[in-house]
GROMACS .gro file of C-alpha atoms in nm:
model
  266
    1MET     CA    1   6.951   3.130  -8.575
    2ILE     CA    2   6.828   2.819  -8.781
    3ALA     CA    3   7.088   2.646  -8.990
    4GLN     CA    4   6.961   2.593  -9.373
    5ASP     CA    5   7.048   2.369  -9.611
    6TYR     CA    6   6.942   2.161  -9.920
    7THR     CA    7   6.922   1.766  -9.917
    8ARG     CA    8   6.864   1.580 -10.237
    9VAL     CA    9   6.643   1.278 -10.203
   10LYS     CA   10   6.540   1.023 -10.446
   11ASP     CA   11   6.167   1.055 -10.393
   12TYR     CA   12   5.949   1.284 -10.193
   13LEU     CA   13   5.706   0.974 -10.142
   14ASN     CA   14   5.817   0.703  -9.884
   15LYS     CA   15   5.645   0.383  -9.774
   16THR     CA   16   5.582   0.405  -9.389
   17LYS     CA   17   5.548   0.134  -9.124
   18ILE     CA   18   5.280   0.345  -8.945
   19LYS     CA   19   4.983   0.110  -8.955
   20SER     CA   20   4.716   0.371  -9.025
   21LEU     CA   21   4.901   0.504  -9.354
   22ASP     CA   22   5.068   0.370  -9.675
   23TYR     CA   23   5.294   0.652  -9.759
   24VAL     CA   24   5.442   0.939  -9.591
   25ILE     CA   25   5.590   1.275  -9.757
   26ASN     CA   26   5.796   1.492  -9.543
   27PRO     CA   27   5.912   1.778  -9.753
   28TYR     CA   28   6.153   1.897  -9.498
   29VAL     CA   29   6.408   1.748  -9.244
   30GLY     CA   30   6.385   1.947  -8.927
   31CYS     CA   31   6.128   2.153  -8.784
   32PRO     CA   32   6.180   2.497  -8.614
   33HIS     CA   33   5.866   2.518  -8.393
   34LYS     CA   34   6.098   2.359  -8.122
   35CYS     CA   35   5.817   2.178  -7.944
   36LEU     CA   36   5.951   2.065  -7.620
   37TYR     CA   37   5.776   1.728  -7.633
   38CYS     CA   38   5.848   1.648  -8.023
   39TYR     CA   39   5.890   1.283  -8.084
   40ALA     CA   40   6.050   1.354  -8.421
   41SER     CA   41   6.381   1.473  -8.251
   42TYR     CA   42   6.506   1.116  -8.301
   43MET     CA   43   6.558   1.221  -8.661
   44CYS     CA   44   6.866   1.409  -8.529
   45SER     CA   45   7.063   1.078  -8.537
   46PHE     CA   46   7.006   1.027  -8.909
   47SER     CA   47   7.111   1.382  -9.012
   48LYS     CA   48   7.449   1.508  -9.055
   49HIS     CA   49   7.376   1.802  -8.837
   50THR     CA   50   7.544   1.871  -8.488
   51GLU     CA   51   7.279   2.132  -8.415
   52CYS     CA   52   6.973   2.030  -8.198
   53TRP     CA   53   6.650   1.957  -8.321
   54GLY     CA   54   6.471   2.258  -8.396
   55ASP     CA   55   6.782   2.453  -8.497
   56PHE     CA   56   6.812   2.341  -8.848
   57ILE     CA   57   6.609   2.285  -9.155
   58ASP     CA   58   6.699   2.089  -9.493
   59VAL     CA   59   6.484   2.167  -9.784
   60LYS     CA   60   6.438   1.839  -9.968
   61CYS     CA   61   6.463   1.835 -10.336
   62THR     CA   62   6.448   1.567 -10.615
   63ASN     CA   63   6.370   1.583 -10.992
   64LYS     CA   64   6.176   1.242 -10.968
   65LYS     CA   65   5.792   1.316 -11.008
   66ILE     CA   66   5.563   1.166 -10.750
   67ASN     CA   67   5.424   0.839 -10.905
   68THR     CA   68   5.051   0.909 -10.858
   69PHE     CA   69   4.940   0.571 -11.000
   70LYS     CA   70   5.112   0.399 -10.682
   71ILE     CA   71   4.918   0.598 -10.429
   72LYS     CA   72   4.572   0.515 -10.583
   73GLY     CA   73   4.351   0.440 -10.307
   74LYS     CA   74   4.631   0.458 -10.057
   75LYS     CA   75   4.651   0.660  -9.744
   76VAL     CA   76   4.921   0.948  -9.786
   77GLN     CA   77   5.018   1.163  -9.494
   78ILE     CA   78   5.197   1.502  -9.535
   79SER     CA   79   5.397   1.492  -9.280
   80THR     CA   80   5.500   1.296  -8.998
   81VAL     CA   81   5.819   1.421  -8.883
   82THR     CA   82   5.805   1.803  -8.986
   83ASP     CA   83   5.552   2.047  -9.004
   84PRO     CA   84   5.491   2.092  -9.405
   85TYR     CA   85   5.396   2.446  -9.339
   86ASN     CA   86   5.683   2.548  -9.123
   87SER     CA   87   5.800   2.912  -9.167
   88PHE     CA   88   6.067   2.825  -9.422
   89GLU     CA   89   5.780   2.703  -9.660
   90LYS     CA   90   5.703   3.054  -9.725
   91GLU     CA   91   6.049   3.089  -9.897
   92PHE     CA   92   6.099   2.744 -10.052
   93GLY     CA   93   5.758   2.622 -10.133
   94VAL     CA   94   5.827   2.246 -10.125
   95THR     CA   95   5.498   2.146  -9.983
   96ARG     CA   96   5.312   2.347 -10.250
   97LYS     CA   97   5.513   2.197 -10.537
   98VAL     CA   98   5.414   1.841 -10.366
   99LEU     CA   99   5.039   1.931 -10.366
  100GLU     CA  100   5.058   2.038 -10.724
  101GLN     CA  101   5.177   1.689 -10.835
  102LEU     CA  102   4.888   1.528 -10.619
  103VAL     CA  103   4.598   1.749 -10.750
  104ASN     CA  104   4.466   1.485 -10.998
  105SER     CA  105   4.565   1.165 -10.793
  106GLU     CA  106   4.323   0.916 -10.634
  107GLY     CA  107   4.534   0.906 -10.327
  108LEU     CA  108   4.373   0.962  -9.991
  109ILE     CA  109   4.560   1.260  -9.883
  110SER     CA  110   4.583   1.390  -9.529
  111ILE     CA  111   4.791   1.690  -9.420
  112VAL     CA  112   4.872   1.783  -9.058
  113THR     CA  113   5.006   2.109  -8.930
  114LYS     CA  114   5.032   2.371  -8.672
  115SER     CA  115   5.027   2.663  -8.918
  116ASP     CA  116   4.776   2.899  -9.069
  117LEU     CA  117   4.992   2.904  -9.367
  118VAL     CA  118   4.814   2.608  -9.495
  119LEU     CA  119   4.527   2.843  -9.591
  120ARG     CA  120   4.749   2.957  -9.894
  121ASP     CA  121   4.678   2.637 -10.059
  122ILE     CA  122   4.303   2.612 -10.041
  123ASP     CA  123   4.288   2.661 -10.411
  124LEU     CA  124   4.458   2.323 -10.445
  125PHE     CA  125   4.284   2.139 -10.190
  126LYS     CA  126   3.954   2.235 -10.376
  127GLN     CA  127   4.098   2.056 -10.676
  128MET     CA  128   4.186   1.734 -10.491
  129LYS     CA  129   3.952   1.434 -10.502
  130HIS     CA  130   4.035   1.284 -10.167
  131VAL     CA  131   4.185   1.551  -9.900
  132ASP     CA  132   4.157   1.641  -9.536
  133VAL     CA  133   4.354   1.906  -9.360
  134GLY     CA  134   4.419   1.858  -8.969
  135VAL     CA  135   4.542   2.102  -8.730
  136SER     CA  136   4.720   2.004  -8.417
  137ILE     CA  137   4.592   2.154  -8.088
  138SER     CA  138   4.715   2.015  -7.743
  139LEU     CA  139   4.617   2.302  -7.522
  140LEU     CA  140   4.458   2.643  -7.530
  141ASP     CA  141   4.666   2.862  -7.297
  142GLU     CA  142   4.874   3.070  -7.516
  143GLU     CA  143   5.133   3.152  -7.241
  144LEU     CA  144   5.172   2.786  -7.191
  145LYS     CA  145   5.192   2.736  -7.549
  146SER     CA  146   5.485   2.985  -7.573
  147ARG     CA  147   5.681   2.758  -7.335
  148LEU     CA  148   5.593   2.432  -7.475
  149GLU     CA  149   5.572   2.509  -7.839
  150PRO     CA  150   5.782   2.806  -7.852
  151ASN     CA  151   5.803   2.891  -8.235
  152SER     CA  152   5.468   2.753  -8.357
  153PRO     CA  153   5.174   2.964  -8.458
  154SER     CA  154   4.918   3.074  -8.175
  155ILE     CA  155   4.615   2.880  -8.069
  156ILE     CA  156   4.394   3.149  -8.192
  157LYS     CA  157   4.547   3.137  -8.561
  158ARG     CA  158   4.500   2.745  -8.531
  159ILE     CA  159   4.150   2.770  -8.447
  160GLU     CA  160   4.093   3.054  -8.710
  161THR     CA  161   4.254   2.817  -8.961
  162LEU     CA  162   4.002   2.533  -8.905
  163LYS     CA  163   3.718   2.785  -8.921
  164VAL     CA  164   3.841   2.921  -9.265
  165LEU     CA  165   3.926   2.564  -9.392
  166LYS     CA  166   3.565   2.447  -9.294
  167SER     CA  167   3.374   2.745  -9.459
  168GLU     CA  168   3.550   2.659  -9.789
  169GLY     CA  169   3.436   2.325  -9.772
  170ILE     CA  170   3.758   2.128  -9.694
  171LYS     CA  171   3.723   1.845  -9.481
  172THR     CA  172   3.895   1.936  -9.129
  173ILE     CA  173   4.045   1.740  -8.864
  174CYS     CA  174   4.144   1.867  -8.508
  175TYR     CA  175   4.453   1.650  -8.376
  176ILE     CA  176   4.411   1.652  -8.012
  177SER     CA  177   4.779   1.528  -8.009
  178PRO     CA  178   4.972   1.464  -7.823
  179ILE     CA  179   4.748   1.445  -7.504
  180ILE     CA  180   4.994   1.597  -7.258
  181PRO     CA  181   4.905   1.428  -6.912
  182GLY     CA  182   4.760   1.662  -6.647
  183ILE     CA  183   4.768   1.952  -6.905
  184THR     CA  184   4.560   1.881  -7.213
  185ASP     CA  185   4.191   1.933  -7.167
  186PHE     CA  186   4.031   1.770  -7.456
  187GLU     CA  187   3.687   1.879  -7.365
  188ASN     CA  188   3.786   2.242  -7.360
  189ILE     CA  189   3.965   2.215  -7.700
  190ILE     CA  190   3.665   2.031  -7.843
  191THR     CA  191   3.429   2.321  -7.714
  192ALA     CA  192   3.631   2.583  -7.864
  193THR     CA  193   3.674   2.403  -8.210
  194LYS     CA  194   3.356   2.183  -8.257
  195ASP     CA  195   3.183   2.408  -8.505
  196TYR     CA  196   3.470   2.388  -8.740
  197VAL     CA  197   3.579   2.028  -8.703
  198ASP     CA  198   3.459   1.703  -8.913
  199GLU     CA  199   3.661   1.458  -8.698
  200TYR     CA  200   3.901   1.445  -8.392
  201ILE     CA  201   4.192   1.230  -8.376
  202PHE     CA  202   4.362   1.165  -8.036
  203ASP     CA  203   4.694   1.026  -7.969
  204LYS     CA  204   4.911   1.021  -7.651
  205LEU     CA  205   5.227   1.182  -7.547
  206ASP     CA  206   5.517   0.933  -7.590
  207LEU     CA  207   5.847   1.020  -7.422
  208ARG     CA  208   6.187   0.878  -7.476
  209SER     CA  209   6.541   0.989  -7.530
  210SER     CA  210   6.637   1.367  -7.519
  211PHE     CA  211   6.302   1.486  -7.517
  212LYS     CA  212   6.185   1.261  -7.225
  213THR     CA  213   6.444   1.470  -7.030
  214LYS     CA  214   6.328   1.798  -7.160
  215MET     CA  215   5.961   1.723  -7.059
  216PHE     CA  216   6.077   1.565  -6.721
  217ASN     CA  217   6.270   1.892  -6.635
  218PHE     CA  218   5.967   2.108  -6.750
  219ILE     CA  219   5.740   1.904  -6.524
  220LYS     CA  220   5.966   1.938  -6.243
  221GLN     CA  221   5.993   2.300  -6.257
  222GLU     CA  222   5.651   2.406  -6.362
  223TYR     CA  223   5.384   2.124  -6.229
  224THR     CA  224   5.556   1.966  -5.956
  225GLU     CA  225   5.230   1.811  -5.858
  226LEU     CA  226   5.235   1.604  -6.189
  227ILE     CA  227   5.563   1.437  -6.103
  228PRO     CA  228   5.409   1.123  -5.963
  229LEU     CA  229   5.187   1.093  -6.269
  230TYR     CA  230   5.473   1.113  -6.515
  231ASP     CA  231   5.686   0.905  -6.319
  232ALA     CA  232   5.413   0.625  -6.314
  233ILE     CA  233   5.341   0.669  -6.701
  234TYR     CA  234   5.697   0.693  -6.833
  235ASN     CA  235   5.913   0.518  -6.567
  236LYS     CA  236   5.700   0.266  -6.431
  237LYS     CA  237   5.521   0.206  -6.764
  238THR     CA  238   5.173   0.210  -6.628
  239SER     CA  239   4.907   0.233  -6.868
  240ASP     CA  240   4.597   0.338  -6.666
  241TYR     CA  241   4.594   0.701  -6.728
  242PHE     CA  242   4.582   0.704  -7.126
  243GLU     CA  243   4.329   0.400  -7.088
  244ASN     CA  244   4.119   0.597  -6.870
  245ILE     CA  245   4.139   0.912  -7.076
  246ALA     CA  246   4.048   0.697  -7.377
  247ASP     CA  247   3.748   0.605  -7.206
  248ASP     CA  248   3.654   0.962  -7.123
  249ILE     CA  249   3.702   1.067  -7.489
  250THR     CA  250   3.502   0.757  -7.620
  251ASN     CA  251   3.207   0.852  -7.368
  252TYR     CA  252   3.214   1.235  -7.446
  253CYS     CA  253   3.246   1.193  -7.810
  254ASN     CA  254   2.959   0.931  -7.844
  255LYS     CA  255   2.736   1.126  -7.634
  256ASN     CA  256   2.788   1.434  -7.863
  257ASN     CA  257   2.787   1.233  -8.166
  258MET     CA  258   3.126   1.329  -8.275
  259LYS     CA  259   3.347   1.138  -8.523
  260TYR     CA  260   3.654   1.043  -8.368
  261ASN     CA  261   3.973   0.825  -8.367
  262ILE     CA  262   4.184   0.723  -8.077
  263SER     CA  263   4.502   0.654  -8.236
  264TYR     CA  264   4.677   0.462  -7.971
  265ARG     CA  265   4.374   0.210  -7.934
  266SER     CA  266   4.361   0.153  -8.327
   0.00000   0.00000   0.00000
């Protein structure tokens, strides 16, 4: 059972320290997808909840309108520490209310989700001057997804979402993020999605705090052969693996004339 509450905020729009962005909008606090590797679980320390990350959702509310003048020519991402189309969006519609305020803005709006619910808002995307919609895919195996991302939409639905968005003339991005060492096969993901994707964005799996323990336990139980690799990356802090992957991505995408960005090299 997910604990639900409302939280009043001063503004939906927040300045961010993320180098590639100017502002972020996170319509909710919490995310029910319960991805084992979720870096956003650090948000627990800023909330009043005693529940674990993934077991609560706070619906943000404010009477303040988004200052669209302030975001003219600025990069705005929806969102960074929750899925804006998590299952509670069907009931509360905060993300749609936000988008309705952004329709006539000059902001450079990016949306990132794992959910096919994003298709609901195609009518708004078509009215927006600068928008792209990204779908996050780290693996293609549905059974493995059910263990790593237990409450998230299926991979099949995500690929179909990209297909529909593309057919409707919306700029699409596939976030191969995070790259899970020894598990993510970026070439297979590209092969499955390339007809529906305008750009690929890659980012590495960062592990710290409680979700580092969760991922290490998962690897020890399910992929014992990967234990030395995870020890090298996350305990000994070696960078070879992700640097080599970045080289492989660069070579592959350049060879196949694909637009791409490797976030951790930006």
